[in-house]
Amino acid sequence: MTPNLPEDFISRMKEDLKERADLFLRSYSDAPKKGLRINKLKTDDKLEEAIAKGLEHIPWEEHGYYYNISTDTDADTYDGPAFGRSPLHAAGAYYIQEPSAMAPVRYLDIKPGMAVLDLCASPGGKSTQAASYLAGSGLIVCNEIVPQRASVLSSNIERMGIRNAVVTCHSPQELKDRFPAAFDRILVDAPCSGEGMFRKEPASTEEWSKDIVDMCAARQKDILDATSVMLKPGGRLVYSTCTFSEKEDEEQAEAFLSDHVDYTGVRIEILKGMRYGRSQDNKTCDMEYCFRIWPEDGYGEGHFAAVFQRDGEESGFGYRGASERPLSSKEAQKLAPYRDFIDSTFVPGDWKESLLDKSRLFMFGQRLCLMPEDSMIPLLSGLRTLRAGLELGEFRKDRFIPSHALALAVRAEDMMRTAELMTDDAGAVVSLTDGSDHAGKYLNGQTLDAGIIKGPGLATPGWTLVTVSGISLGWARSSGGILKNHYPKGLRIP
């Protein structure tokens, strides 16, 4: 459906784009670009090949792919598989993400072991992408100021099996005093006027106005000012938006460099489908530290990003600041039910050893959590925190109840008991049906017959990892020939 574009927006784009304006405006009659990003924290090359079979690769993300949407309906009706309704989506095998939104994280140049801050992180597409570049090492702090959106963010961090994340709910101004020069990389995907969403969400045009653009620009400046103190010397900051307004994009980047003399723009290499900032013809210009993706070029809905570096030398990767303490001796004495769970559920190996490493265990409220192997968790006192490291579970009297987050983060090969619900890789990406399939029944919350499902150790009572195409989906508890369903009620699919 072609959106009804605001007249003020049309006038401004004609003035900005000149002879390109007609091509830009005509692009709004085209179908929006859809994309997904394979989660390499949970999938191997074979499963990625099966999921992405027949899909076109996205130029700026190694594991990103385009997929088509029907042009004659607003519903999620695809020419290919129904990715959003597949059990593999629930298991975190991939993240559905607008293609151009995958570009900014590439230019953070993230390396394992770094401390990364995603300041305006909900719903989590860029956070989970950044976490995949960390590959389980280092730390990522994902912040969202709006509580409801922070909850969605936390859920997506969990679904993607990320073990080294902290999710907070604060304004940038509240965080700047808490984290001076604490991070190696910072992403500011700032709240904006959302002009790049018009084709994807036509109703968003009704919320747009010139006043909204001005308000967003003022807010973006405040966010960037607060962010500037949280980056380490030698670190990299990427500022991005999904809008076309120069006031929110190039002018914002120029103002930041003018106001912060300890920052410089980083010249970047643009890829197919990108243009340098203010460039009309894909040739170089004076803003080679910025790039844009335009919808009329056919690669995405639209994005802007600017890449900055703080002056100074990098002095080692990792979080720099006050850290959470591990379990006290008194707390460690109460771990017997947890140790019993680990001993009866996990096979010997690195995962089991890490889960029993008391130097990495800590209590977050009533929940037992695990710190990243090579990084500490920031001190949580005074922080509104939704998620801290990997949540392992909670104690109920003399029992330990494992968390859904733990199930989504572990691997089938580390478990004594697994229940595979869907083994045909070639047909892995399918819609949930009426519940007659095992995966549909499990996601619906139904009890399963342990004798029907193939897997090692199902005859032994105890916690069982439920998997689809070999990757973890959730817990069940085997007893008396059945699998009692422990998929969270809030996530169940009718």
mmCIF file of C-alpha atoms in Angstrom, residues 81-386:
data_model
loop_
_atom_site.group_PDB
_atom_site.id
_atom_site.type_symbol
_atom_site.label_atom_id
_atom_site.label_comp_id
_atom_site.label_asym_id
_atom_site.label_seq_id
_atom_site.Cartn_x
_atom_site.Cartn_y
_atom_site.Cartn_z
ATOM 1 C CA PRO A 81 8.345 -19.537 4.218
ATOM 2 C CA ALA A 82 6.507 -17.741 7.013
ATOM 3 C CA PHE A 83 9.614 -16.799 8.956
ATOM 4 C CA GLY A 84 7.861 -14.970 11.773
ATOM 5 C CA ARG A 85 5.678 -17.961 12.597
ATOM 6 C CA SER A 86 8.304 -20.680 12.494
ATOM 7 C CA PRO A 87 9.421 -22.597 15.606
ATOM 8 C CA LEU A 88 12.938 -21.619 14.576
ATOM 9 C CA HIS A 89 12.026 -17.974 15.128
ATOM 10 C CA ALA A 90 10.814 -18.791 18.639
ATOM 11 C CA ALA A 91 14.088 -20.641 19.222
ATOM 12 C CA GLY A 92 16.186 -17.622 18.232
ATOM 13 C CA ALA A 93 17.696 -19.096 15.066
ATOM 14 C CA TYR A 94 17.282 -15.704 13.387
ATOM 15 C CA TYR A 95 16.078 -12.166 13.989
ATOM 16 C CA ILE A 96 13.641 -10.495 11.570
ATOM 17 C CA GLN A 97 15.137 -7.059 10.911
ATOM 18 C CA GLU A 98 14.721 -4.348 8.298
ATOM 19 C CA PRO A 99 17.725 -4.754 5.939
ATOM 20 C CA SER A 100 19.170 -1.235 6.116
ATOM 21 C CA ALA A 101 18.948 -1.338 9.927
ATOM 22 C CA MET A 102 21.652 -4.033 9.857
ATOM 23 C CA ALA A 103 24.252 -1.600 8.462
ATOM 24 C CA PRO A 104 25.279 0.632 11.425
ATOM 25 C CA VAL A 105 26.546 -2.190 13.678
ATOM 26 C CA ARG A 106 29.022 -3.260 10.981
ATOM 27 C CA TYR A 107 30.826 0.073 11.371
ATOM 28 C CA LEU A 108 31.235 -0.283 15.125
ATOM 29 C CA ASP A 109 34.079 -2.698 14.299
ATOM 30 C CA ILE A 110 33.267 -4.879 17.311
ATOM 31 C CA LYS A 111 35.823 -7.468 18.427
ATOM 32 C CA PRO A 112 35.359 -10.247 21.013
ATOM 33 C CA GLY A 113 36.194 -9.105 24.539
ATOM 34 C CA MET A 114 35.004 -5.524 24.053
ATOM 35 C CA ALA A 115 32.545 -3.661 26.246
ATOM 36 C CA VAL A 116 29.695 -2.342 24.089
ATOM 37 C CA LEU A 117 26.831 0.016 24.940
ATOM 38 C CA ASP A 118 23.669 0.160 22.822
ATOM 39 C CA LEU A 119 22.084 3.255 24.281
ATOM 40 C CA CYS A 120 18.648 3.328 22.583
ATOM 41 C CA ALA A 121 18.306 -0.387 22.108
ATOM 42 C CA SER A 122 14.672 -1.528 21.837
ATOM 43 C CA PRO A 123 13.429 -3.725 20.285
ATOM 44 C CA GLY A 124 16.890 -5.312 20.122
ATOM 45 C CA GLY A 125 17.813 -5.855 16.482
ATOM 46 C CA LYS A 126 21.079 -3.943 16.685
ATOM 47 C CA SER A 127 21.837 -5.174 20.231
ATOM 48 C CA THR A 128 21.509 -8.818 19.234
ATOM 49 C CA GLN A 129 23.559 -8.157 16.104
ATOM 50 C CA ALA A 130 26.317 -6.526 18.175
ATOM 51 C CA ALA A 131 26.213 -9.444 20.623
ATOM 52 C CA SER A 132 26.734 -11.870 17.734
ATOM 53 C CA TYR A 133 29.946 -10.006 16.827
ATOM 54 C CA LEU A 134 31.131 -10.373 20.434
ATOM 55 C CA ALA A 135 30.601 -14.155 20.032
ATOM 56 C CA GLY A 136 29.889 -14.666 23.736
ATOM 57 C CA SER A 137 32.961 -12.736 24.889
ATOM 58 C CA GLY A 138 33.048 -9.334 26.579
ATOM 59 C CA LEU A 139 29.957 -7.401 27.652
ATOM 60 C CA ILE A 140 27.056 -5.591 26.023
ATOM 61 C CA VAL A 141 24.873 -3.170 27.965
ATOM 62 C CA CYS A 142 21.518 -2.653 26.236
ATOM 63 C CA ASN A 143 19.589 0.372 27.449
ATOM 64 C CA GLU A 144 16.057 1.562 26.730
ATOM 65 C CA ILE A 145 14.412 4.461 28.544
ATOM 66 C CA VAL A 146 10.774 3.342 28.053
ATOM 67 C CA PRO A 147 9.923 0.466 30.462
ATOM 68 C CA GLN A 148 7.540 -1.380 28.128
ATOM 69 C CA ARG A 149 10.046 -1.232 25.286
ATOM 70 C CA ALA A 150 12.824 -2.319 27.646
ATOM 71 C CA SER A 151 10.774 -5.428 28.441
ATOM 72 C CA VAL A 152 10.532 -6.283 24.723
ATOM 73 C CA LEU A 153 14.274 -5.715 24.417
ATOM 74 C CA SER A 154 14.977 -8.066 27.317
ATOM 75 C CA SER A 155 12.773 -10.751 25.786
ATOM 76 C CA ASN A 156 14.652 -10.590 22.474
ATOM 77 C CA ILE A 157 18.017 -10.772 24.245
ATOM 78 C CA GLU A 158 16.756 -13.937 25.923
ATOM 79 C CA ARG A 159 15.329 -15.458 22.729
ATOM 80 C CA MET A 160 18.632 -15.076 20.911
ATOM 81 C CA GLY A 161 20.504 -16.963 23.640
ATOM 82 C CA ILE A 162 22.784 -14.056 24.601
ATOM 83 C CA ARG A 163 24.744 -14.769 27.780
ATOM 84 C CA ASN A 164 26.811 -11.594 28.227
ATOM 85 C CA ALA A 165 24.181 -8.829 28.229
ATOM 86 C CA VAL A 166 22.829 -6.397 30.802
ATOM 87 C CA VAL A 167 19.493 -4.709 30.036
ATOM 88 C CA THR A 168 18.840 -1.374 31.748
ATOM 89 C CA CYS A 169 16.072 1.229 31.698
ATOM 90 C CA HIS A 170 17.506 4.747 32.058
ATOM 91 C CA SER A 171 17.896 8.047 30.269
ATOM 92 C CA PRO A 172 21.334 8.734 28.765
ATOM 93 C CA GLN A 173 21.744 11.603 31.208
ATOM 94 C CA GLU A 174 21.244 9.186 34.120
ATOM 95 C CA LEU A 175 23.858 6.800 32.736
ATOM 96 C CA LYS A 176 26.642 9.250 31.884
ATOM 97 C CA ASP A 177 27.726 9.803 35.499
ATOM 98 C CA ARG A 178 27.553 6.061 36.169
ATOM 99 C CA PHE A 179 29.731 4.998 33.230
ATOM 100 C CA PRO A 180 32.465 7.567 32.485
ATOM 101 C CA ALA A 181 34.880 6.239 29.822
ATOM 102 C CA ALA A 182 33.555 2.715 30.435
ATOM 103 C CA PHE A 183 32.934 1.318 26.927
ATOM 104 C CA ASP A 184 35.014 0.421 23.886
ATOM 105 C CA ARG A 185 32.119 0.860 21.474
ATOM 106 C CA ILE A 186 28.832 2.772 21.696
ATOM 107 C CA LEU A 187 25.855 2.715 19.359
ATOM 108 C CA VAL A 188 23.305 5.535 19.453
ATOM 109 C CA ASP A 189 20.429 4.484 17.211
ATOM 110 C CA ALA A 190 18.566 7.602 18.170
ATOM 111 C CA PRO A 191 14.808 8.167 18.405
ATOM 112 C CA CYS A 192 13.952 10.055 15.214
ATOM 113 C CA SER A 193 11.094 11.275 13.032
ATOM 114 C CA GLY A 194 11.027 7.831 11.390
ATOM 115 C CA GLU A 195 10.762 8.860 7.752
ATOM 116 C CA GLY A 196 12.417 5.597 6.762
ATOM 117 C CA MET A 197 9.390 3.759 8.161
ATOM 118 C CA PHE A 198 6.806 5.374 5.883
ATOM 119 C CA ARG A 199 6.825 2.572 3.298
ATOM 120 C CA LYS A 200 6.933 -0.180 5.902
ATOM 121 C CA GLU A 201 4.333 1.383 8.198
ATOM 122 C CA PRO A 202 2.151 3.827 6.186
ATOM 123 C CA ALA A 203 0.228 4.870 9.298
ATOM 124 C CA SER A 204 3.407 6.463 10.676
ATOM 125 C CA THR A 205 2.979 9.342 8.196
ATOM 126 C CA GLU A 206 0.104 10.614 10.330
ATOM 127 C CA GLU A 207 2.470 11.219 13.264
ATOM 128 C CA TRP A 208 5.020 13.176 11.221
ATOM 129 C CA SER A 209 5.353 16.958 11.238
ATOM 130 C CA LYS A 210 8.088 19.585 10.926
ATOM 131 C CA ASP A 211 7.753 20.146 14.674
ATOM 132 C CA ILE A 212 8.453 16.453 15.291
ATOM 133 C CA VAL A 213 11.659 16.753 13.241
ATOM 134 C CA ASP A 214 12.759 19.757 15.321
ATOM 135 C CA MET A 215 11.903 18.006 18.584
ATOM 136 C CA CYS A 216 13.824 14.871 17.560
ATOM 137 C CA ALA A 217 16.870 16.897 16.541
ATOM 138 C CA ALA A 218 16.992 18.640 19.923
ATOM 139 C CA ARG A 219 16.631 15.320 21.749
ATOM 140 C CA GLN A 220 19.318 13.689 19.605
ATOM 141 C CA LYS A 221 21.777 16.435 20.507
ATOM 142 C CA ASP A 222 21.128 15.869 24.214
ATOM 143 C CA ILE A 223 21.607 12.123 23.802
ATOM 144 C CA LEU A 224 24.894 12.538 21.933
ATOM 145 C CA ASP A 225 26.203 15.028 24.478
ATOM 146 C CA ALA A 226 25.531 12.551 27.292
ATOM 147 C CA THR A 227 26.990 9.674 25.302
ATOM 148 C CA SER A 228 30.279 11.414 24.582
ATOM 149 C CA VAL A 229 31.598 10.945 28.127
ATOM 150 C CA MET A 230 30.889 7.200 28.254
ATOM 151 C CA LEU A 231 33.308 6.166 25.489
ATOM 152 C CA LYS A 232 36.912 5.243 26.262
ATOM 153 C CA PRO A 233 39.774 7.112 24.589
ATOM 154 C CA GLY A 234 40.397 5.476 21.221
ATOM 155 C CA GLY A 235 36.893 4.035 21.208
ATOM 156 C CA ARG A 236 34.323 4.230 18.432
ATOM 157 C CA LEU A 237 30.832 5.748 18.460
ATOM 158 C CA VAL A 238 28.230 5.174 15.731
ATOM 159 C CA TYR A 239 25.216 7.489 15.538
ATOM 160 C CA SER A 240 22.320 6.319 13.366
ATOM 161 C CA THR A 241 18.730 7.127 12.460
ATOM 162 C CA CYS A 242 16.035 5.753 10.160
ATOM 163 C CA THR A 243 15.090 9.179 8.814
ATOM 164 C CA PHE A 244 16.026 11.353 5.811
ATOM 165 C CA SER A 245 16.097 14.763 7.492
ATOM 166 C CA GLU A 246 19.510 16.429 7.253
ATOM 167 C CA LYS A 247 18.671 18.263 10.474
ATOM 168 C CA GLU A 248 18.642 14.876 12.235
ATOM 169 C CA ASP A 249 21.448 13.354 10.171
ATOM 170 C CA GLU A 250 24.355 15.275 8.575
ATOM 171 C CA GLU A 251 23.713 18.481 10.512
ATOM 172 C CA GLN A 252 23.565 16.493 13.746
ATOM 173 C CA ALA A 253 26.894 14.821 12.941
ATOM 174 C CA GLU A 254 28.575 18.127 12.081
ATOM 175 C CA ALA A 255 27.293 19.752 15.267
ATOM 176 C CA PHE A 256 28.597 16.851 17.363
ATOM 177 C CA LEU A 257 32.108 17.209 15.960
ATOM 178 C CA SER A 258 31.965 20.974 16.444
ATOM 179 C CA ASP A 259 30.886 20.635 20.085
ATOM 180 C CA HIS A 260 33.217 17.760 20.982
ATOM 181 C CA VAL A 261 36.752 18.562 19.885
ATOM 182 C CA ASP A 262 38.062 15.254 21.285
ATOM 183 C CA TYR A 263 36.144 13.384 18.571
ATOM 184 C CA THR A 264 36.885 12.973 14.881
ATOM 185 C CA GLY A 265 34.949 11.438 12.001
ATOM 186 C CA VAL A 266 36.211 8.047 10.821
ATOM 187 C CA ARG A 267 36.448 7.654 7.056
ATOM 188 C CA ILE A 268 34.483 4.555 6.054
ATOM 189 C CA GLU A 269 34.287 2.364 2.984
ATOM 190 C CA ILE A 270 30.740 2.299 1.649
ATOM 191 C CA LEU A 271 29.259 -0.847 0.176
ATOM 192 C CA LYS A 272 26.806 -1.614 -2.604
ATOM 193 C CA GLY A 273 23.506 0.123 -1.866
ATOM 194 C CA MET A 274 25.098 2.952 0.166
ATOM 195 C CA ARG A 275 25.965 6.581 -0.519
ATOM 196 C CA TYR A 276 28.195 8.920 1.436
ATOM 197 C CA GLY A 277 26.482 11.642 3.439
ATOM 198 C CA ARG A 278 24.995 14.336 1.177
ATOM 199 C CA SER A 279 26.330 12.484 -1.873
ATOM 200 C CA GLN A 280 23.981 12.526 -4.853
ATOM 201 C CA ASP A 281 25.997 10.234 -7.104
ATOM 202 C CA ASN A 282 27.813 7.683 -4.899
ATOM 203 C CA LYS A 283 31.073 9.599 -5.353
ATOM 204 C CA THR A 284 33.201 10.850 -2.481
ATOM 205 C CA CYS A 285 32.305 14.057 -0.696
ATOM 206 C CA ASP A 286 33.366 15.933 2.422
ATOM 207 C CA MET A 287 31.334 13.629 4.688
ATOM 208 C CA GLU A 288 33.076 10.291 4.177
ATOM 209 C CA TYR A 289 32.438 9.445 7.823
ATOM 210 C CA CYS A 290 28.688 9.224 7.099
ATOM 211 C CA PHE A 291 26.616 6.933 4.916
ATOM 212 C CA ARG A 292 23.025 6.763 3.782
ATOM 213 C CA ILE A 293 20.850 3.989 2.392
ATOM 214 C CA TRP A 294 18.020 5.237 0.167
ATOM 215 C CA PRO A 295 14.847 3.272 -0.665
ATOM 216 C CA GLU A 296 14.969 4.118 -4.378
ATOM 217 C CA ASP A 297 18.306 2.290 -4.662
ATOM 218 C CA GLY A 298 16.486 -0.938 -3.813
ATOM 219 C CA TYR A 299 18.426 -2.213 -0.788
ATOM 220 C CA GLY A 300 16.393 -1.133 2.218
ATOM 221 C CA GLU A 301 13.875 1.287 3.684
ATOM 222 C CA GLY A 302 16.468 3.919 4.503
ATOM 223 C CA HIS A 303 19.119 4.584 7.135
ATOM 224 C CA PHE A 304 21.776 7.121 8.086
ATOM 225 C CA ALA A 305 24.892 6.589 10.184
ATOM 226 C CA ALA A 306 27.937 8.605 11.205
ATOM 227 C CA VAL A 307 31.091 7.045 12.624
ATOM 228 C CA PHE A 308 33.199 8.867 15.235
ATOM 229 C CA GLN A 309 36.334 8.047 17.206
ATOM 230 C CA ARG A 310 37.400 9.555 20.505
ATOM 231 C CA ASP A 311 40.959 10.843 20.630
ATOM 232 C CA GLY A 312 43.533 8.819 22.532
ATOM 233 C CA GLU A 313 44.996 5.341 22.517
ATOM 234 C CA GLU A 314 43.022 2.194 23.197
ATOM 235 C CA SER A 315 44.324 0.591 26.389
ATOM 236 C CA GLY A 316 42.827 -2.877 26.325
ATOM 237 C CA PHE A 317 39.303 -4.097 25.726
ATOM 238 C CA GLY A 318 36.674 -4.663 28.403
ATOM 239 C CA TYR A 319 34.316 -2.889 30.762
ATOM 240 C CA ARG A 320 35.890 -0.227 32.960
ATOM 241 C CA GLY A 321 33.954 0.642 36.087
ATOM 242 C CA ALA A 322 32.453 -0.623 39.331
ATOM 243 C CA SER A 323 31.459 -4.295 39.108
ATOM 244 C CA GLU A 324 29.009 -6.667 40.735
ATOM 245 C CA ARG A 325 30.478 -9.069 43.293
ATOM 246 C CA PRO A 326 30.290 -12.871 43.031
ATOM 247 C CA LEU A 327 28.451 -14.999 45.588
ATOM 248 C CA SER A 328 29.380 -14.531 49.203
ATOM 249 C CA SER A 329 30.476 -17.551 51.226
ATOM 250 C CA LYS A 330 27.074 -17.619 52.904
ATOM 251 C CA GLU A 331 25.250 -17.539 49.549
ATOM 252 C CA ALA A 332 27.517 -20.242 48.122
ATOM 253 C CA GLN A 333 26.549 -22.601 50.959
ATOM 254 C CA LYS A 334 22.965 -22.653 49.638
ATOM 255 C CA LEU A 335 23.870 -23.933 46.172
ATOM 256 C CA ALA A 336 23.206 -27.632 46.788
ATOM 257 C CA PRO A 337 19.887 -27.773 44.826
ATOM 258 C CA TYR A 338 21.542 -25.924 41.947
ATOM 259 C CA ARG A 339 24.519 -28.299 41.891
ATOM 260 C CA ASP A 340 22.138 -31.264 41.921
ATOM 261 C CA PHE A 341 20.331 -29.795 38.903
ATOM 262 C CA ILE A 342 23.575 -29.262 36.982
ATOM 263 C CA ASP A 343 24.896 -32.749 37.818
ATOM 264 C CA SER A 344 21.662 -34.422 36.728
ATOM 265 C CA THR A 345 21.143 -32.369 33.564
ATOM 266 C CA PHE A 346 24.508 -31.525 31.959
ATOM 267 C CA VAL A 347 27.171 -33.838 30.585
ATOM 268 C CA PRO A 348 30.791 -33.223 31.701
ATOM 269 C CA GLY A 349 32.463 -30.465 29.714
ATOM 270 C CA ASP A 350 33.202 -26.751 29.490
ATOM 271 C CA TRP A 351 29.585 -25.670 29.873
ATOM 272 C CA LYS A 352 29.119 -27.682 33.036
ATOM 273 C CA GLU A 353 32.357 -26.346 34.509
ATOM 274 C CA SER A 354 31.392 -22.749 33.745
ATOM 275 C CA LEU A 355 27.969 -23.198 35.350
ATOM 276 C CA LEU A 356 29.636 -24.450 38.545
ATOM 277 C CA ASP A 357 32.298 -21.707 38.656
ATOM 278 C CA LYS A 358 31.427 -19.883 41.896
ATOM 279 C CA SER A 359 33.595 -16.902 40.910
ATOM 280 C CA ARG A 360 31.113 -16.186 38.092
ATOM 281 C CA LEU A 361 27.868 -16.817 39.992
ATOM 282 C CA PHE A 362 25.943 -13.963 41.609
ATOM 283 C CA MET A 363 22.453 -13.226 42.887
ATOM 284 C CA PHE A 364 20.260 -10.712 41.059
ATOM 285 C CA GLY A 365 17.297 -10.340 43.393
ATOM 286 C CA GLN A 366 15.956 -13.880 43.863
ATOM 287 C CA ARG A 367 17.583 -15.163 40.663
ATOM 288 C CA LEU A 368 20.906 -16.918 40.319
ATOM 289 C CA CYS A 369 22.906 -15.499 37.384
ATOM 290 C CA LEU A 370 26.185 -16.106 35.572
ATOM 291 C CA MET A 371 28.743 -13.446 34.693
ATOM 292 C CA PRO A 372 30.507 -13.529 31.315
ATOM 293 C CA GLU A 373 33.686 -15.585 31.356
ATOM 294 C CA ASP A 374 36.032 -12.692 30.628
ATOM 295 C CA SER A 375 34.085 -9.680 31.902
ATOM 296 C CA MET A 376 32.418 -8.509 35.063
ATOM 297 C CA ILE A 377 28.825 -7.356 35.369
ATOM 298 C CA PRO A 378 28.463 -3.622 36.156
ATOM 299 C CA LEU A 379 27.441 -2.831 39.708
ATOM 300 C CA LEU A 380 23.650 -3.127 39.703
ATOM 301 C CA SER A 381 22.817 -1.159 42.834
ATOM 302 C CA GLY A 382 20.937 1.956 41.778
ATOM 303 C CA LEU A 383 20.396 0.712 38.231
ATOM 304 C CA ARG A 384 16.952 -0.196 36.919
ATOM 305 C CA THR A 385 18.004 -3.547 35.516
ATOM 306 C CA LEU A 386 15.825 -6.075 33.709
#
